[in-house]
mmCIF file of C-alpha atoms in Angstrom:
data_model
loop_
_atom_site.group_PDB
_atom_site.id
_atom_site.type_symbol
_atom_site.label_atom_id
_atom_site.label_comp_id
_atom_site.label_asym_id
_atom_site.label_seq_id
_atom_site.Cartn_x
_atom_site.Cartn_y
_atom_site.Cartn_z
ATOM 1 C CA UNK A 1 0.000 0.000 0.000
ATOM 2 C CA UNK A 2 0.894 3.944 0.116
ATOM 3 C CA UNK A 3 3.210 5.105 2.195
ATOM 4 C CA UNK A 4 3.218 8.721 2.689
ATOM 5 C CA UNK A 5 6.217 10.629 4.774
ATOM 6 C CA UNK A 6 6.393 14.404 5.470
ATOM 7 C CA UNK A 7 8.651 16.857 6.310
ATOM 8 C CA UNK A 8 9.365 18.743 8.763
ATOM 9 C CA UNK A 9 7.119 18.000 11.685
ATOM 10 C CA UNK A 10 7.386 21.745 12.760
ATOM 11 C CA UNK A 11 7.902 24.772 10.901
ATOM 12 C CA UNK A 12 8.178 28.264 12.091
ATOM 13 C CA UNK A 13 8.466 31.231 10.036
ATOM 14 C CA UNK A 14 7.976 34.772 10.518
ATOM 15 C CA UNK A 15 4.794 36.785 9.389
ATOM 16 C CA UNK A 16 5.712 37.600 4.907
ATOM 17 C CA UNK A 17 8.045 34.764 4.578
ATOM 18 C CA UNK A 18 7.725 31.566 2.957
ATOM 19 C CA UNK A 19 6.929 28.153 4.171
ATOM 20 C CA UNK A 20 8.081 25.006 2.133
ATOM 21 C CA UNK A 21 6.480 21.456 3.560
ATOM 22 C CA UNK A 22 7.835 18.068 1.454
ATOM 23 C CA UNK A 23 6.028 15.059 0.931
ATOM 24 C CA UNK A 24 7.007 11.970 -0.677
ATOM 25 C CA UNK A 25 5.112 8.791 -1.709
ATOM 26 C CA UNK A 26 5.533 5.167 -2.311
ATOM 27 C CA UNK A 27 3.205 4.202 -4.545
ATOM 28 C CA UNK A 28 3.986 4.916 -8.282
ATOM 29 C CA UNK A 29 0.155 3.939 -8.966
ATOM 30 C CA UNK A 30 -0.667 7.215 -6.734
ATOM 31 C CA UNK A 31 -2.701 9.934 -9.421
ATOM 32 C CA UNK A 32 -4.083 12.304 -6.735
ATOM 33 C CA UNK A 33 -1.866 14.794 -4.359
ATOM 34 C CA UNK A 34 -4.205 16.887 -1.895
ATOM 35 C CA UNK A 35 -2.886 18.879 0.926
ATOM 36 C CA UNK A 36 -5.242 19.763 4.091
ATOM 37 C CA UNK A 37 -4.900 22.391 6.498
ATOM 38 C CA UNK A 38 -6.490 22.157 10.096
ATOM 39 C CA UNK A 39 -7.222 24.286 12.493
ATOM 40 C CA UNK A 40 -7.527 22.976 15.993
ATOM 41 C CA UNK A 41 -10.551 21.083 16.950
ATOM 42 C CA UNK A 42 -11.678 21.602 13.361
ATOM 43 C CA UNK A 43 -12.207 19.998 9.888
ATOM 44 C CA UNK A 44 -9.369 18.651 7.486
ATOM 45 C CA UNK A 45 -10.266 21.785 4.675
ATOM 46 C CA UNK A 46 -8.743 21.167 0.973
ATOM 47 C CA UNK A 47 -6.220 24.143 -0.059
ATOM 48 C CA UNK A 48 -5.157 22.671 -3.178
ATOM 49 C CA UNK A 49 -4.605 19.683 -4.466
ATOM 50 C CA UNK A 50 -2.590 18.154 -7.804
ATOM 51 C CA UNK A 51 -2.845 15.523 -9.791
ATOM 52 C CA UNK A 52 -0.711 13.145 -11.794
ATOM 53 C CA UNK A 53 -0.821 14.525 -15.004
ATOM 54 C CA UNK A 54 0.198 18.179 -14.007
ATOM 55 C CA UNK A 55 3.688 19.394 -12.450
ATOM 56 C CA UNK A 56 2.790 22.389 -10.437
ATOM 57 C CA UNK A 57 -0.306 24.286 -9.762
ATOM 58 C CA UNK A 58 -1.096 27.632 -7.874
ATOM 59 C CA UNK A 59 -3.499 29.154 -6.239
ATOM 60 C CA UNK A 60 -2.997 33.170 -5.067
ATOM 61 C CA UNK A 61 -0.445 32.616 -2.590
ATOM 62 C CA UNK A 62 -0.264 28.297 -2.232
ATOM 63 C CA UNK A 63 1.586 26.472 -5.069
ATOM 64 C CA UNK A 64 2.192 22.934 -5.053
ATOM 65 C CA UNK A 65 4.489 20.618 -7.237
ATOM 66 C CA UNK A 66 4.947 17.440 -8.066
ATOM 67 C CA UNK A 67 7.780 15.425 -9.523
ATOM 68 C CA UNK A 68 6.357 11.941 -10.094
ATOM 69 C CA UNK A 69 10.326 10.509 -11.331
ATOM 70 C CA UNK A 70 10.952 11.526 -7.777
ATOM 71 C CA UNK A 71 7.803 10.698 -6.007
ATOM 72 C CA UNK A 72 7.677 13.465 -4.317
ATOM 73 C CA UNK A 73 5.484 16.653 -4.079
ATOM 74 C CA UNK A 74 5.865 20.148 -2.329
ATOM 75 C CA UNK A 75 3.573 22.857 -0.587
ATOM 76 C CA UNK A 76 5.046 26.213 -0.871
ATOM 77 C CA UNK A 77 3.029 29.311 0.501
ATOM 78 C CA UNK A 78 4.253 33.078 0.547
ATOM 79 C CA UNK A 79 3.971 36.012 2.126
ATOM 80 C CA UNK A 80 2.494 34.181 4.884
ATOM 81 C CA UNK A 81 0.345 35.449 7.772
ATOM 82 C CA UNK A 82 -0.549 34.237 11.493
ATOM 83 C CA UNK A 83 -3.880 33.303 9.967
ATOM 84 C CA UNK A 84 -1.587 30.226 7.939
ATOM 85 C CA UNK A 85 -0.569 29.222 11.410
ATOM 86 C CA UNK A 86 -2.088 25.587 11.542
ATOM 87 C CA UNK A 87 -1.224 21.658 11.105
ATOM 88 C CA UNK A 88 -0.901 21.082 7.320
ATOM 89 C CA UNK A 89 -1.271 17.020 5.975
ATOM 90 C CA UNK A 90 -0.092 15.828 2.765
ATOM 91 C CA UNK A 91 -1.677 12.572 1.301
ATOM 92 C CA UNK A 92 -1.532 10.805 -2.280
ATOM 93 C CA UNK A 93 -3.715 7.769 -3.535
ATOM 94 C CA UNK A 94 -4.820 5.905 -6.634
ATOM 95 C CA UNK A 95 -8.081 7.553 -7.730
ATOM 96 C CA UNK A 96 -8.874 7.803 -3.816
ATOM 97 C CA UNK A 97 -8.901 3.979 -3.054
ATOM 98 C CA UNK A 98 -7.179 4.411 -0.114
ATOM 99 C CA UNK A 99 -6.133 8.511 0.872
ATOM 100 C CA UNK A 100 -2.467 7.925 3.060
ATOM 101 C CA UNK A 101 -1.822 10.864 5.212
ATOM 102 C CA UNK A 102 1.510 12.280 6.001
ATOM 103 C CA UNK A 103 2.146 12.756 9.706
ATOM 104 C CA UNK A 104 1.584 16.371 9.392
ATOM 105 C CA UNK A 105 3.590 19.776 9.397
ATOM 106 C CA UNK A 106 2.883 22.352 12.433
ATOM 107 C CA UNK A 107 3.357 25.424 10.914
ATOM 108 C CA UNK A 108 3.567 29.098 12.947
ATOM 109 C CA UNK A 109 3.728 32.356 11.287
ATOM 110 C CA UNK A 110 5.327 34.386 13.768
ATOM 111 C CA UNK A 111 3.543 38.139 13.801
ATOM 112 C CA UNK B 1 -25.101 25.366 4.187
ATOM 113 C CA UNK B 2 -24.045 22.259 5.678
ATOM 114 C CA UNK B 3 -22.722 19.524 3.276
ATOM 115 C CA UNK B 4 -21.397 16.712 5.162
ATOM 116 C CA UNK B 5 -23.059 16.579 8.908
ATOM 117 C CA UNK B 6 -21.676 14.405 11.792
ATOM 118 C CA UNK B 7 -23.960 13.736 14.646
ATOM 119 C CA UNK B 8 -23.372 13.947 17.265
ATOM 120 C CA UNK B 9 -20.476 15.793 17.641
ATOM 121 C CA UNK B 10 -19.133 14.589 21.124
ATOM 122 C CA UNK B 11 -19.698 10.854 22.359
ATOM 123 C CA UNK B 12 -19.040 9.667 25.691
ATOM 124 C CA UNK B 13 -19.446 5.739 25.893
ATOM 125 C CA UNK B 14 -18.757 3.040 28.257
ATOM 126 C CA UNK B 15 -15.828 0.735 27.902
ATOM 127 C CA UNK B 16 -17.219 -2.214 26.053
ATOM 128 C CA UNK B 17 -20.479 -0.360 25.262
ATOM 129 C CA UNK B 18 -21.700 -0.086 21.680
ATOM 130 C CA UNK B 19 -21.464 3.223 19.935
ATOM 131 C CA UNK B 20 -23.167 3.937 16.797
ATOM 132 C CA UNK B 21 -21.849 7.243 15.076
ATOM 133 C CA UNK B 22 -23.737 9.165 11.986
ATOM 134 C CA UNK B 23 -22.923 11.054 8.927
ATOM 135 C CA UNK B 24 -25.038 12.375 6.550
ATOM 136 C CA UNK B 25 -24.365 14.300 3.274
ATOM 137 C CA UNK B 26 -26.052 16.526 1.464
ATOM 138 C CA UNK B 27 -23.680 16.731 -1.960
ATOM 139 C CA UNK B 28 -25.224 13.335 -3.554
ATOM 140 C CA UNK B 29 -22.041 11.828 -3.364
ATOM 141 C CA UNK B 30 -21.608 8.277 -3.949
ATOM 142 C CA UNK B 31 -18.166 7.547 -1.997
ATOM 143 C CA UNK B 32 -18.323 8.012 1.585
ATOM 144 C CA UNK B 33 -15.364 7.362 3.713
ATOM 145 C CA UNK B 34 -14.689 7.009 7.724
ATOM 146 C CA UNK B 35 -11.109 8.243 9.238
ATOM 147 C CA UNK B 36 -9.976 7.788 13.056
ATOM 148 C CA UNK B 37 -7.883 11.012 13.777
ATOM 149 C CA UNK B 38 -5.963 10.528 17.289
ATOM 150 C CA UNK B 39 -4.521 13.520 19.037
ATOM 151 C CA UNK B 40 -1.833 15.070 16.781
ATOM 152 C CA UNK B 41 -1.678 12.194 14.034
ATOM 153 C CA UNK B 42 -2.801 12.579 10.723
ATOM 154 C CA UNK B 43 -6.360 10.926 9.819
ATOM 155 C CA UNK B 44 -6.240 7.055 9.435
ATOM 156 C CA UNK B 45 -8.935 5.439 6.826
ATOM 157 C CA UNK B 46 -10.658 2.745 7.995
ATOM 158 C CA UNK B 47 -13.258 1.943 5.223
ATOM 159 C CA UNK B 48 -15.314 3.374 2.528
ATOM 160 C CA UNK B 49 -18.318 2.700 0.251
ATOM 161 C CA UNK B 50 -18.148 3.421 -2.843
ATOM 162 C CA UNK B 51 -21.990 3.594 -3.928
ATOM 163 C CA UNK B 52 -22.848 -0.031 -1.973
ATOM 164 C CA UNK B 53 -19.800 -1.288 -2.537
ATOM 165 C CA UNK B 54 -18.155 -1.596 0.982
ATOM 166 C CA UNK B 55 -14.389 -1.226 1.233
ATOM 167 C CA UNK B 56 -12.803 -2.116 4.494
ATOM 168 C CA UNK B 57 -8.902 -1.028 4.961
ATOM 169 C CA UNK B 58 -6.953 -4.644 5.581
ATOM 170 C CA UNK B 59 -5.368 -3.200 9.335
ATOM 171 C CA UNK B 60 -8.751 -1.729 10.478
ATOM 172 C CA UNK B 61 -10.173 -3.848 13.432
ATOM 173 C CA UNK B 62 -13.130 -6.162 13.420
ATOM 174 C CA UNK B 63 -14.252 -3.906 16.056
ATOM 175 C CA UNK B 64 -15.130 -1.154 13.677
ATOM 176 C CA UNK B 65 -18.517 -1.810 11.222
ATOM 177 C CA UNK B 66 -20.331 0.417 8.583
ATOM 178 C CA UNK B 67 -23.459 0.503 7.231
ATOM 179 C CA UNK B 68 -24.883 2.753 4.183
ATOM 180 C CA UNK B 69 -28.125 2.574 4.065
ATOM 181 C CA UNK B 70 -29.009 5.201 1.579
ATOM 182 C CA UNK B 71 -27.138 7.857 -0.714
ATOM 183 C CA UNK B 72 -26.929 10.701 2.512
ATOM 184 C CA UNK B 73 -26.102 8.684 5.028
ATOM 185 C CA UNK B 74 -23.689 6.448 6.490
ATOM 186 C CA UNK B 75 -23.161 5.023 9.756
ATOM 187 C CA UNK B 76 -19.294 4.118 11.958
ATOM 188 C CA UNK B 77 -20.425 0.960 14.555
ATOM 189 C CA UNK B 78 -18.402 0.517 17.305
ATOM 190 C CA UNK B 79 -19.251 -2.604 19.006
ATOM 191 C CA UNK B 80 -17.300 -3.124 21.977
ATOM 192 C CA UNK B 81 -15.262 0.608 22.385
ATOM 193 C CA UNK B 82 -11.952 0.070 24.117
ATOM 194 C CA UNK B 83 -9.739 3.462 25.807
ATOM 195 C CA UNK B 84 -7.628 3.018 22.766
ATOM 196 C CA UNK B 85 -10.459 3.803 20.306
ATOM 197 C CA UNK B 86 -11.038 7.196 21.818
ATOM 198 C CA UNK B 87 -10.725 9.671 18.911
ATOM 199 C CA UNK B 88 -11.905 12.114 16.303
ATOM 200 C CA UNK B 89 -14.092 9.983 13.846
ATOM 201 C CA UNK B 90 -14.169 11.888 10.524
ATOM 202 C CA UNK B 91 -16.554 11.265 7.507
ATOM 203 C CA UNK B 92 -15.928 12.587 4.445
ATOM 204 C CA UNK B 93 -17.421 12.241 1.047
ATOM 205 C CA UNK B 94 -16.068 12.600 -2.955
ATOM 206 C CA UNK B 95 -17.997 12.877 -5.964
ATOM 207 C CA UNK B 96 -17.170 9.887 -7.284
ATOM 208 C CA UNK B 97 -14.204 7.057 -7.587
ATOM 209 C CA UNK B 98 -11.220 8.960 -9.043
ATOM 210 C CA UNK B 99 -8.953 11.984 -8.466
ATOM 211 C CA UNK B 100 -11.710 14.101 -6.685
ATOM 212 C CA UNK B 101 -11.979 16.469 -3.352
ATOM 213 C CA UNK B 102 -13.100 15.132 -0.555
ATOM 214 C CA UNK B 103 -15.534 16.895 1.530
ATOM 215 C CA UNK B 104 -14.985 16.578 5.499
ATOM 216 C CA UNK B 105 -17.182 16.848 8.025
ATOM 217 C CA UNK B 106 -17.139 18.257 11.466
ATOM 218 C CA UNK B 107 -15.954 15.379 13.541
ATOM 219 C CA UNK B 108 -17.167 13.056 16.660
ATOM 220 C CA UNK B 109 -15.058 13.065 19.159
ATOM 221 C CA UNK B 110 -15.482 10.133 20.876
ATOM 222 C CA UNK B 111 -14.274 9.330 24.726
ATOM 223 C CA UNK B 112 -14.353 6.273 26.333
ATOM 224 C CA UNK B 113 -14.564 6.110 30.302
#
């Protein structure tokens, strides 16, 4: 099966600079890339989300990409704010069979 | 406008007592899937239907059962709750099989005393 690992476990950054989170997969099969971000106490909620046939995709200030030679896949937000602060997941799966979540990335964004 | 509803959302059951948990959609999905989220770990799928089709992961225990009755709804059996089972039990739903978003809801948090 999948096998999803994510780095790094914490990430702190301050308030308009980047944040990079890494991901990589097992599964060669795997076609669909989201990434979560979760509040406490809250919901999983979709940012953005790639899939096999595309190498990068972006979204205002969120851009993910995806080298499938590699098997591995990236997160990047800028100019971040404290409102970013949260846990961020990676997963990957085959046509969501069976979603594999990274371990998660606890990103602040120091004001 | 809630999509995906989880009811209830906090569940206090007895060790060994059986807990029935409930999600309902609202998005006419046909895949519905159930994740156990413990404290600080990334969600863990334990099944899904896909339409009636039910798809049980190979590690998740005999302990945990689903039913799908309809479309909307879908049900997370626990039959005999141990401490270890205490978690955040997440449904979520997709559109259909294939690359597509999935659609959380809320959450049950679930404690066993």
């Amino acid at each position: 099966g999948e096998n999803v690992e994510q780095h790094p476990s914490t990430l702190s950054v301050q308030e308009g600079d980047s944040a990079v989170i890494k991901c990589t997969y097992s599964d060669s099969a795997s076609n669909y890339f989201p990434w979560y971000k979760q509040e406490l106490g809250k919901r999983p909620q979709l940012i953005i989300d790639i899939r096999s046939n595309v190498g990068e995709k972006k979204d205002q200030r969120i851009a993910v990409t995806l080298n499938k030679t590699a098997k591995h896949f990236s997160l990047h937000i800028t100019e971040t704010q404290p409102e970013d602060s949260a846990v961020y997941f990676c997963a990957a799966s085959f046509n969501n069979n069976d979603m594999r979540f990274g371990a998660g990335t606890r990103l602040t964004v120091k004001p | 406008d809630a999509m995906v509803i989880q009811n209830p959302r906090y569940q206090v059951t007895q060790f060994g007592k059986p807990v029935t948990l409930s999600c309902s959609q609202t998005l006419n999905h046909n895949v519905m899937y159930w994740y156990q989220q413990k404290s600080s770990q990334a969600p863990k799928l334990l099944f899904h239907y896909y339409d009636k089709d039910f798809n049980n992961e190979a590690d998740t225990p005999d302990n945990f059962q689903s039913r799908r009755p309809n479309t909307s709804f879908c049900f997370l059996d626990i039959r005999s709750p141990g401490l270890g089972d205490a978690a955040m039990y997440l449904c979520a739903t997709s559109a259909d099989r294939g690359p597509y978003e999935q659609y959380f809801g809320p959450g049950t948090r679930l404690t066993v005393t």
